[in-house]
Amino acid sequence: MSLSAKIPEGPLAKKWSKHKFDLKLVNPANKRKYDIIVVGTGLAGASAAASLAELGYNVKAFCFQDSPRRAHSIAAQGGINAAKNYQNDGDSVYRLFYDTIKGGDYRAREANVYRLAEVSVNIIDQCVAQGVPFARDYGGLLDNRSFGGAQVSRTFYARGQTGQQLLLGAYSALNRQIHHGKVKMYTRTEMLDVVIVDGKAQGIITRSLTTGEIGTHTGHAVLLCTGGYGNVFYLSTNAAGSNVTAAWRAHKRGAFFANPCYTQIHPTCIPVTGDHQSKLTLMSESLRNDGRVWAPKTKEIAEQLRKGAIKASQVGEADRDYFLERKYPSFGNLVPRDVASRNAKEMVDEGKGVGGSGVAVFLDFADSIARLGKDAVAAKYGNLFDMYYQITDEDPYTQPMRIYPAVHYTMGGLWVDYNLSTNVPGLYALGECNFSDHGANRLGASALMQGLSDGYFVIPFTLGDYLATIGPKPVDANHPAFAQTKKDVTDYIAKLLALRGTKTVSEYHRELGHIMWEYCGMARTAEGLTKAKGLIQALRADFWKNAIVLGENEEVNASLEKAGRVADFLELGELMVDDALMRNESCGGHFRLESQTPEGEALRDDENFAFVGAWEFKGENQPETLHKEALEFEYVHLTQRNYK
């Protein structure tokens, strides 16, 4: 089938404004006749629920946490991009658009990315009005810092807790609507399926995580704002509860899943220390503003460091390789995440890694502390430094941080058009749950920008167009599709609870993570991906024979919750491998060893792979069907990325 992205006609800079005028409207008196379901209450979900309720719609919001403010958006650290050009350093909407397209290695839609850059300036105004305490300079104006993939300072921040402060702003707006009765909030409630009636999404099936009650909820539209699927790798920077279930169950009901192999490896994370860990900790990319990344120049010095024979401070400048500054003089330590990650891996693969495991490089603040003073550095990054100290028992003010890449963000997700609608009418995907804005690599500080853009400034316009088309007739909760979907969920839960094997669900999750990291992680080959596919299929078959799920449904049952999520990861993992195997090129975070430049950079194949790969579910244990949305570049030229 042909995928229509519904990109408006006209000049790039006028597409969104023209499109907003062309969209159908719902008059204020009719808005209160519509029920909207919002699943997930992070930045995208909370902002969407609050904005739609403010417009007059009746909103039902769901989250599996005990409070919306526990959504994983709260963990974001470094900042949020906006093309305000407060620094007068040459920034503009077009430059943010260009940097984002280039940073994503030319695998994103021009129209979507330009709209994101265009509304970025409104996001900051919205958040300041909500009281978000952005950092300010000496004169009281909003401050900015730089992030990877840009040569301007456009990132607004609140020390190292920007996500927390932005989420509290959206949470306040959401609470206001809850107070007014326009949002009904369902906490500790997990979506387990979407109900499709006559080809349209008209409800969801949920499970209460406190009582086990299976609930049915109707709505004229369903908005999925459930984040990414990085936990398919087991160890990632995501919260342990982050999962793909809502998006995956929607996929199995007909929604296409786009570019699943596009996962982002973040270069500045605290390294793995052993099998006892359930997640990894991010050290914000903002640290690369003032920290310098280096590794020893020789294996011999690295070996001495690993053994503890010498300290990092005893390694002279002549024996240090500031490899990002050496290889990319124009961008230095602020190259995009995929570039920085691959180079760190290269140092470790050459035997120059540091730390007890040898799987780390240094992020050193000695120069910045000498230049700016400890107090100035602490004012910018104090809470991050404290977090590092609490986890490692090492003082980053006196010795370099040890960092290594880890899974962080997923650029793939449910396929959506320009209106954020999936191919299933009435089903929308916002924020990290969709694929639309970041291509094959996300620039730092753009996740918060996209989530708030989708929730505050896009979906309030585009959803109305769909609702005006279907009309305000109430959804029939007695339609057979609701009873059948509820039965499907109940049967699936019973199937999970019948598992009484000998291996825990966490063991399967860990094994899947090892397979994904080894063969579908920072470097991928056809041989490795083919092997991974067989390993995942065997692991999934073993899961349904030998996994153990304890307890009953009618109770708090963490074992059951995790079993459902890991079962979905086992299916998603195979699709990610299929997608990576199909895409016989390197682009951004998808690095095929068979496709690289002589300098070791990602080598795209624009003639054959300048498309979005959208996969259609065809049934259990059946190969999925690939649909292609061609990517056309009218305003930027397809060139080899160069950050040197």
CSV table of N, CA, C and O in Angstrom, one decimal, residues 294-316 319-320 353-356 362 394 399-400 402:
chain,number,residue,atom,x,y,z
A,294,TRP,N,38.8,12.0,26.7
A,294,TRP,CA,40.1,11.5,26.2
A,294,TRP,C,40.3,10.0,26.7
A,294,TRP,O,39.6,9.5,27.5
A,295,ALA,N,41.3,9.4,26.0
A,295,ALA,CA,41.8,8.1,26.4
A,295,ALA,C,43.3,8.1,26.3
A,295,ALA,O,43.9,9.0,25.6
A,296,PRO,N,43.9,7.2,26.9
A,296,PRO,CA,45.4,7.1,26.9
A,296,PRO,C,45.9,6.9,25.4
A,296,PRO,O,45.2,6.2,24.6
A,297,LYS,N,47.0,7.4,25.1
A,297,LYS,CA,47.5,7.2,23.7
A,297,LYS,C,48.0,5.8,23.4
A,297,LYS,O,48.1,5.4,22.3
A,298,THR,N,48.4,5.1,24.5
A,298,THR,CA,49.0,3.8,24.3
A,298,THR,C,48.3,2.8,25.1
A,298,THR,O,47.7,3.1,26.2
A,299,LYS,N,48.3,1.5,24.7
A,299,LYS,CA,47.7,0.4,25.4
A,299,LYS,C,48.5,0.2,26.8
A,299,LYS,O,47.8,-0.2,27.8
A,300,GLU,N,49.8,0.5,26.8
A,300,GLU,CA,50.5,0.3,28.0
A,300,GLU,C,50.1,1.2,29.1
A,300,GLU,O,49.9,0.8,30.3
A,301,ILE,N,49.8,2.5,28.8
A,301,ILE,CA,49.3,3.4,29.8
A,301,ILE,C,47.9,3.0,30.2
A,301,ILE,O,47.6,3.1,31.4
A,302,ALA,N,47.1,2.6,29.3
A,302,ALA,CA,45.8,2.2,29.6
A,302,ALA,C,45.8,1.0,30.6
A,302,ALA,O,45.0,0.9,31.5
A,303,GLU,N,46.7,0.1,30.4
A,303,GLU,CA,46.8,-1.1,31.2
A,303,GLU,C,47.2,-0.7,32.6
A,303,GLU,O,46.7,-1.2,33.6
A,304,GLN,N,48.1,0.3,32.7
A,304,GLN,CA,48.5,0.8,34.1
A,304,GLN,C,47.4,1.4,34.8
A,304,GLN,O,47.2,1.2,36.0
A,305,LEU,N,46.6,2.2,34.0
A,305,LEU,CA,45.4,2.8,34.6
A,305,LEU,C,44.4,1.7,35.1
A,305,LEU,O,43.8,1.8,36.2
A,306,ARG,N,44.2,0.7,34.3
A,306,ARG,CA,43.2,-0.4,34.7
A,306,ARG,C,43.6,-1.1,35.9
A,306,ARG,O,42.8,-1.5,36.7
A,307,LYS,N,45.0,-1.3,36.1
A,307,LYS,CA,45.5,-2.0,37.2
A,307,LYS,C,45.6,-1.1,38.5
A,307,LYS,O,45.8,-1.6,39.6
A,308,GLY,N,45.4,0.2,38.3
A,308,GLY,CA,45.5,1.1,39.4
A,308,GLY,C,46.9,1.5,39.8
A,308,GLY,O,47.2,2.1,40.8
A,309,ALA,N,47.9,1.2,38.9
A,309,ALA,CA,49.3,1.5,39.1
A,309,ALA,C,49.5,3.0,39.0
A,309,ALA,O,50.4,3.5,39.7
A,310,ILE,N,48.7,3.7,38.2
A,310,ILE,CA,48.8,5.1,38.1
A,310,ILE,C,47.4,5.7,38.1
A,310,ILE,O,46.4,5.0,37.9
A,311,LYS,N,47.2,7.0,38.4
A,311,LYS,CA,46.0,7.7,38.4
A,311,LYS,C,45.9,8.5,37.1
A,311,LYS,O,46.9,8.8,36.5
A,312,ALA,N,44.7,8.9,36.7
A,312,ALA,CA,44.5,9.7,35.5
A,312,ALA,C,45.2,11.0,35.6
A,312,ALA,O,45.8,11.4,34.6
A,313,SER,N,45.3,11.6,36.8
A,313,SER,CA,46.0,12.8,36.9
A,313,SER,C,47.5,12.7,36.7
A,313,SER,O,48.2,13.7,36.4
A,314,GLN,N,48.0,11.5,36.7
A,314,GLN,CA,49.4,11.3,36.5
A,314,GLN,C,49.8,11.1,35.0
A,314,GLN,O,50.9,10.9,34.7
A,315,VAL,N,48.7,11.0,34.2
A,315,VAL,CA,49.0,10.9,32.7
A,315,VAL,C,49.2,12.3,32.1
A,315,VAL,O,48.3,13.1,32.2
A,316,GLY,N,50.4,12.5,31.6
A,316,GLY,CA,50.7,13.8,31.1
A,316,GLY,C,49.9,14.2,29.8
A,316,GLY,O,49.4,13.3,29.1
A,319,ASP,N,50.6,12.3,26.7
A,319,ASP,CA,50.1,10.9,26.6
A,319,ASP,C,48.6,10.7,26.6
A,319,ASP,O,48.1,9.6,26.7
A,320,ARG,N,47.9,11.8,26.4
A,320,ARG,CA,46.4,11.8,26.3
A,320,ARG,C,46.0,12.0,24.9
A,320,ARG,O,46.5,12.9,24.2
A,353,GLY,N,40.9,1.4,26.6
A,353,GLY,CA,39.8,1.7,27.6
A,353,GLY,C,40.4,1.8,29.0
A,353,GLY,O,41.4,1.2,29.3
A,354,VAL,N,39.6,2.4,29.9
A,354,VAL,CA,40.1,2.7,31.3
A,354,VAL,C,39.0,2.1,32.2
A,354,VAL,O,38.0,1.6,31.8
A,355,GLY,N,39.3,2.2,33.5
A,355,GLY,CA,38.5,1.7,34.6
A,355,GLY,C,38.8,0.2,34.8
A,355,GLY,O,39.5,-0.4,34.0
A,356,GLY,N,38.2,-0.4,35.8
A,356,GLY,CA,38.5,-1.8,36.1
A,356,GLY,C,38.1,-2.7,35.0
A,356,GLY,O,38.8,-3.7,34.8
A,362,PHE,N,37.5,8.6,29.5
A,362,PHE,CA,37.5,9.7,30.5
A,362,PHE,C,36.7,10.9,30.0
A,362,PHE,O,36.8,11.3,28.8
A,394,GLU,N,33.4,8.3,43.4
A,394,GLU,CA,34.5,9.0,42.8
A,394,GLU,C,34.1,10.4,42.7
A,394,GLU,O,33.0,10.8,42.2
A,399,GLN,N,38.9,14.1,39.9
A,399,GLN,CA,39.4,13.1,38.9
A,399,GLN,C,38.3,13.0,37.8
A,399,GLN,O,37.2,13.3,38.0
A,400,PRO,N,38.7,12.5,36.6
A,400,PRO,CA,37.8,12.5,35.5
A,400,PRO,C,36.7,11.5,35.7
A,400,PRO,O,36.9,10.5,36.4
A,402,ARG,N,34.4,8.5,34.4
A,402,ARG,CA,34.5,7.4,33.5
A,402,ARG,C,33.2,7.2,32.8
A,402,ARG,O,32.1,7.1,33.4
